[in-house]
N, CA and C atoms as an extended XYZ file, in Angstrom:
270
Properties=species:S:1:pos:R:3:atomname:S:1:resname:S:1:resid:I:1 pbc="F F F"
N         0.872       -1.217       -0.025 N   UNK     1
C         0.017        0.026        0.001 CA  UNK     1
C         0.847        1.246       -0.047 C   UNK     1
N         1.984        1.229        0.818 N   UNK     2
C         2.810        2.386        0.896 CA  UNK     2
C         3.537        2.615       -0.473 C   UNK     2
N         3.965        1.578       -1.133 N   UNK     3
C         4.610        1.637       -2.399 CA  UNK     3
C         3.646        2.274       -3.424 C   UNK     3
N         2.347        1.874       -3.358 N   UNK     4
C         1.347        2.382       -4.271 CA  UNK     4
C         1.145        3.908       -4.101 C   UNK     4
N         1.116        4.313       -2.838 N   UNK     5
C         0.951        5.784       -2.549 CA  UNK     5
C         2.110        6.552       -3.115 C   UNK     5
N         3.359        6.046       -2.901 N   UNK     6
C         4.535        6.707       -3.390 CA  UNK     6
C         4.502        6.814       -4.866 C   UNK     6
N         4.104        5.753       -5.560 N   UNK     7
C         4.071        5.677       -6.998 CA  UNK     7
C         3.031        6.669       -7.469 C   UNK     7
N         1.887        6.798       -6.849 N   UNK     8
C         0.818        7.779       -7.297 CA  UNK     8
C         1.338        9.160       -7.025 C   UNK     8
N         1.976        9.386       -5.903 N   UNK     9
C         2.553       10.701       -5.646 CA  UNK     9
C         3.516       11.134       -6.735 C   UNK     9
N         4.449       10.212       -7.096 N   UNK    10
C         5.410       10.549       -8.124 CA  UNK    10
C         4.747       10.818       -9.514 C   UNK    10
N         3.773        9.968       -9.752 N   UNK    11
C         3.127       10.161      -11.055 CA  UNK    11
C         2.377       11.518      -11.076 C   UNK    11
N         1.802       12.014       -9.969 N   UNK    12
C         1.212       13.278       -9.897 CA  UNK    12
C         2.259       14.411      -10.045 C   UNK    12
N         3.346       14.217       -9.402 N   UNK    13
C         4.433       15.237       -9.530 CA  UNK    13
C         4.881       15.339      -11.012 C   UNK    13
N         5.045       14.191      -11.671 N   UNK    14
C         5.435       14.157      -13.073 CA  UNK    14
C         4.374       14.850      -13.942 C   UNK    14
N         3.127       14.588      -13.683 N   UNK    15
C         2.093       15.156      -14.548 CA  UNK    15
C         2.093       16.693      -14.342 C   UNK    15
N         2.214       17.126      -13.133 N   UNK    16
C         2.268       18.655      -12.876 CA  UNK    16
C         3.445       19.287      -13.489 C   UNK    16
N         4.576       18.629      -13.491 N   UNK    17
C         5.789       19.109      -14.121 CA  UNK    17
C         5.588       19.257      -15.621 C   UNK    17
N         5.039       18.294      -16.243 N   UNK    18
C         4.736       18.316      -17.671 CA  UNK    18
C         3.814       19.420      -18.051 C   UNK    18
N         2.790       19.640      -17.316 N   UNK    19
C         1.819       20.626      -17.523 CA  UNK    19
C         2.492       22.046      -17.444 C   UNK    19
N         3.339       22.159      -16.409 N   UNK    20
C         3.976       23.484      -16.160 CA  UNK    20
C         5.015       23.788      -17.195 C   UNK    20
N         5.566       22.765      -17.821 N   UNK    21
C         6.589       22.965      -18.922 CA  UNK    21
C         6.044       23.012      -20.314 C   UNK    21
N         4.735       22.928      -20.437 N   UNK    22
C         4.108       22.806      -21.755 CA  UNK    22
C         4.420       24.081      -22.496 C   UNK    22
N         4.983       23.900      -23.738 N   UNK    23
C         5.263       25.039      -24.579 CA  UNK    23
C         4.128       25.326      -25.585 C   UNK    23
N         3.093       24.537      -25.479 N   UNK    24
C         1.976       24.792      -26.372 CA  UNK    24
C         0.899       25.695      -25.763 C   UNK    24
N         1.275       26.542      -24.933 N   UNK    25
C         0.248       27.435      -24.234 CA  UNK    25
C        -0.367       28.388      -25.306 C   UNK    25
N        -1.609       28.472      -25.229 N   UNK    26
C        -2.376       29.339      -26.237 CA  UNK    26
C        -2.590       30.690      -25.492 C   UNK    26
N        -2.406       31.780      -26.317 N   UNK    27
C        -2.709       33.125      -25.787 CA  UNK    27
C        -4.179       33.257      -25.404 C   UNK    27
N        -4.425       34.236      -24.682 N   UNK    28
C        -5.828       34.597      -24.390 CA  UNK    28
C        -6.300       35.518      -25.499 C   UNK    28
N        -7.661       35.624      -25.498 N   UNK    29
C        -8.293       36.606      -26.516 CA  UNK    29
C        -7.634       38.021      -26.347 C   UNK    29
N        -7.512       38.425      -25.068 N   UNK    30
C        -7.012       39.769      -24.804 CA  UNK    30
C        -5.541       39.973      -25.286 C   UNK    30
N        -4.820       38.885      -25.151 N   UNK    31
C        -3.401       39.015      -25.659 CA  UNK    31
C        -3.383       39.090      -27.189 C   UNK    31
N        -4.243       38.246      -27.837 N   UNK    32
C        -4.285       38.301      -29.303 CA  UNK    32
C        -4.733       39.689      -29.748 C   UNK    32
N        -5.716       40.238      -29.052 N   UNK    33
C        -6.234       41.553      -29.471 CA  UNK    33
C        -5.152       42.656      -29.313 C   UNK    33
N        -4.391       42.519      -28.205 N   UNK    34
C        -3.355       43.492      -27.937 CA  UNK    34
C        -2.278       43.377      -29.143 C   UNK    34
N        -1.857       42.172      -29.506 N   UNK    35
C        -0.923       42.006      -30.536 CA  UNK    35
C        -1.423       42.592      -31.787 C   UNK    35
N        -2.699       42.466      -32.186 N   UNK    36
C        -3.227       43.044      -33.384 CA  UNK    36
C        -3.298       44.546      -33.329 C   UNK    36
N        -3.711       45.069      -32.209 N   UNK    37
C        -3.735       46.519      -32.007 CA  UNK    37
C        -2.368       47.184      -32.118 C   UNK    37
N        -1.399       46.542      -31.480 N   UNK    38
C         0.017       47.028      -31.561 CA  UNK    38
C         0.524       46.986      -32.970 C   UNK    38
N         0.218       45.912      -33.677 N   UNK    39
C         0.651       45.785      -35.091 CA  UNK    39
C         0.054       46.884      -35.992 C   UNK    39
N        -1.165       47.284      -35.618 N   UNK    40
C        -1.836       48.306      -36.444 CA  UNK    40
C        -1.531       49.737      -36.019 C   UNK    40
N        -0.865       49.766      -34.857 N   UNK    41
C        -0.486       51.151      -34.263 CA  UNK    41
C        -1.735       51.860      -33.750 C   UNK    41
N        -2.680       51.076      -33.233 N   UNK    42
C        -3.957       51.571      -32.675 CA  UNK    42
C        -4.022       51.271      -31.224 C   UNK    42
N        -4.556       52.180      -30.409 N   UNK    43
C        -4.719       51.922      -29.051 CA  UNK    43
C        -6.105       51.295      -28.818 C   UNK    43
N        -6.310       50.619      -27.742 N   UNK    44
C        -7.647       50.073      -27.323 CA  UNK    44
C        -8.642       51.038      -27.309 C   UNK    44
N        -8.289       52.346      -26.845 N   UNK    45
C        -9.310       53.388      -26.834 CA  UNK    45
C        -9.758       53.845      -28.159 C   UNK    45
N        -8.920       53.700      -29.159 N   UNK    46
C        -9.221       54.137      -30.529 CA  UNK    46
C       -10.051       53.123      -31.277 C   UNK    46
N        -9.946       51.845      -30.868 N   UNK    47
C       -10.605       50.741      -31.560 CA  UNK    47
C       -12.064       50.559      -31.113 C   UNK    47
N       -12.901       50.170      -32.075 N   UNK    48
C       -14.282       49.869      -31.766 CA  UNK    48
C       -14.645       48.583      -32.485 C   UNK    48
N       -15.769       48.069      -32.129 N   UNK    49
C       -16.203       46.745      -32.737 CA  UNK    49
C       -15.167       45.662      -32.675 C   UNK    49
N       -14.438       45.623      -31.624 N   UNK    50
C       -13.342       44.659      -31.482 CA  UNK    50
C       -13.918       43.316      -31.126 C   UNK    50
N       -13.666       42.332      -31.970 N   UNK    51
C       -14.032       40.952      -31.688 CA  UNK    51
C       -13.027       39.922      -32.209 C   UNK    51
N       -12.961       38.785      -31.524 N   UNK    52
C       -11.946       37.832      -31.782 CA  UNK    52
C       -12.543       36.463      -31.993 C   UNK    52
N       -12.044       35.710      -32.916 N   UNK    53
C       -12.411       34.329      -33.182 CA  UNK    53
C       -11.216       33.431      -33.182 C   UNK    53
N       -11.312       32.346      -32.322 N   UNK    54
C       -10.176       31.352      -32.287 CA  UNK    54
C       -10.454       30.208      -33.099 C   UNK    54
N        -9.399       29.656      -33.837 N   UNK    55
C        -9.584       28.524      -34.655 CA  UNK    55
C        -8.246       27.847      -34.864 C   UNK    55
N        -8.246       26.588      -35.175 N   UNK    56
C        -7.026       25.841      -35.509 CA  UNK    56
C        -7.041       25.546      -37.062 C   UNK    56
N        -5.980       26.023      -37.637 N   UNK    57
C        -5.842       25.871      -39.143 CA  UNK    57
C        -4.589       25.107      -39.347 C   UNK    57
N        -4.627       23.932      -40.034 N   UNK    58
C        -3.510       23.049      -40.321 CA  UNK    58
C        -2.636       22.870      -38.985 C   UNK    58
N        -3.288       22.585      -37.959 N   UNK    59
C        -2.655       22.323      -36.581 CA  UNK    59
C        -1.973       23.589      -36.018 C   UNK    59
N        -2.288       24.781      -36.493 N   UNK    60
C        -1.702       26.039      -35.991 CA  UNK    60
C        -2.908       26.780      -35.270 C   UNK    60
N        -2.789       27.058      -33.977 N   UNK    61
C        -3.772       27.835      -33.338 CA  UNK    61
C        -3.700       29.291      -33.823 C   UNK    61
N        -4.866       29.881      -34.106 N   UNK    62
C        -4.881       31.208      -34.618 CA  UNK    62
C        -6.075       31.967      -34.110 C   UNK    62
N        -5.873       33.207      -33.930 N   UNK    63
C        -6.939       34.194      -33.638 CA  UNK    63
C        -7.111       35.054      -34.780 C   UNK    63
N        -8.341       35.266      -35.127 N   UNK    64
C        -8.772       36.235      -36.104 CA  UNK    64
C        -9.325       37.425      -35.313 C   UNK    64
N        -8.637       38.529      -35.499 N   UNK    65
C        -9.049       39.697      -34.672 CA  UNK    65
C        -9.584       40.800      -35.703 C   UNK    65
N       -10.789       41.271      -35.427 N   UNK    66
C       -11.495       42.259      -36.245 CA  UNK    66
C       -11.644       43.511      -35.363 C   UNK    66
N       -11.443       44.753      -35.938 N   UNK    67
C       -11.753       45.924      -35.242 CA  UNK    67
C       -11.867       47.107      -36.211 C   UNK    67
N       -12.362       48.202      -35.774 N   UNK    68
C       -12.425       49.494      -36.562 CA  UNK    68
C       -11.718       50.481      -35.787 C   UNK    68
N       -11.014       51.428      -36.553 N   UNK    69
C       -10.377       52.479      -35.913 CA  UNK    69
C       -10.058       53.538      -37.019 C   UNK    69
N       -10.222       54.812      -36.633 N   UNK    70
C        -9.876       55.871      -37.531 CA  UNK    70
C       -10.499       55.749      -38.934 C   UNK    70
N       -11.747       55.309      -38.969 N   UNK    71
C       -12.497       55.120      -40.242 CA  UNK    71
C       -12.079       53.941      -41.049 C   UNK    71
N       -11.237       53.051      -40.470 N   UNK    72
C       -10.814       51.874      -41.267 CA  UNK    72
C       -11.234       50.574      -40.561 C   UNK    72
N       -11.389       49.529      -41.298 N   UNK    73
C       -11.695       48.165      -40.823 CA  UNK    73
C       -10.336       47.365      -40.849 C   UNK    73
N       -10.096       46.671      -39.817 N   UNK    74
C        -8.878       45.935      -39.663 CA  UNK    74
C        -9.204       44.450      -39.429 C   UNK    74
N        -8.378       43.569      -40.034 N   UNK    75
C        -8.485       42.077      -39.720 CA  UNK    75
C        -7.099       41.578      -39.622 C   UNK    75
N        -6.738       40.981      -38.516 N   UNK    76
C        -5.453       40.432      -38.207 CA  UNK    76
C        -5.580       38.957      -37.893 C   UNK    76
N        -4.682       38.122      -38.421 N   UNK    77
C        -4.619       36.765      -37.970 CA  UNK    77
C        -3.311       36.748      -37.061 C   UNK    77
N        -3.470       36.247      -35.833 N   UNK    78
C        -2.472       36.197      -34.823 CA  UNK    78
C        -2.178       34.743      -34.477 C   UNK    78
N        -0.935       34.354      -34.521 N   UNK    79
C        -0.527       33.040      -34.104 CA  UNK    79
C        -0.954       32.843      -32.616 C   UNK    79
N        -1.602       31.758      -32.332 N   UNK    80
C        -2.151       31.529      -31.052 CA  UNK    80
C        -1.154       31.115      -30.010 C   UNK    80
N         0.071       30.883      -30.267 N   UNK    81
C         1.097       30.554      -29.320 CA  UNK    81
C         2.176       31.682      -29.153 C   UNK    81
N         2.534       32.265      -30.278 N   UNK    82
C         3.610       33.225      -30.249 CA  UNK    82
C         3.178       34.649      -30.296 C   UNK    82
N         2.028       34.910      -30.773 N   UNK    83
C         1.491       36.333      -30.897 CA  UNK    83
C         1.982       36.953      -32.191 C   UNK    83
N         2.629       36.230      -33.020 N   UNK    84
C         3.159       36.746      -34.259 CA  UNK    84
C         1.962       37.023      -35.237 C   UNK    84
N         2.050       38.109      -35.963 N   UNK    85
C         1.045       38.426      -36.938 CA  UNK    85
C         1.288       37.553      -38.195 C   UNK    85
N         0.339       36.735      -38.478 N   UNK    86
C         0.399       35.866      -39.684 CA  UNK    86
C        -0.092       36.540      -40.903 C   UNK    86
N        -1.108       37.413      -40.746 N   UNK    87
C        -1.597       38.177      -41.933 CA  UNK    87
C        -2.389       39.373      -41.359 C   UNK    87
N        -2.486       40.371      -42.232 N   UNK    88
C        -3.302       41.553      -41.856 CA  UNK    88
C        -3.948       42.123      -43.064 C   UNK    88
N        -5.015       42.792      -42.827 N   UNK    89
C        -5.671       43.479      -43.910 CA  UNK    89
C        -6.529       44.598      -43.423 C   UNK    89
N        -6.675       45.604      -44.290 N   UNK    90
C        -7.475       46.781      -43.938 CA  UNK    90
C        -8.629       46.942      -44.859 C   UNK    90
C-alpha cells in the first residue's frame, strides 16, 4: 500500500511538471487583441467593434481579430502561441 501511494505521488508530480513545462500554451483573447492593435498602431481606446475568433488551421492555433479605428476596418490573424502576426488586412 505504501509503495502504491509513493508511485501515485510521483506520477502526480510528473504530470504537474509536464503541464507546467508545456510550450503549447495558447494566448488569451485579450493577448491576441493587444498583438493586433499594436501591429496596427492603434490603441484600445481608438478601436471599436473589437471581436476575436479562435480557430485551428492546419494544426496552428490562430486568432482572427477584427476591429475598426480611424475610419478603417482591420483584420489580423495572430498565431495563437507566439503572438506573431500571420496576416493583416485593412
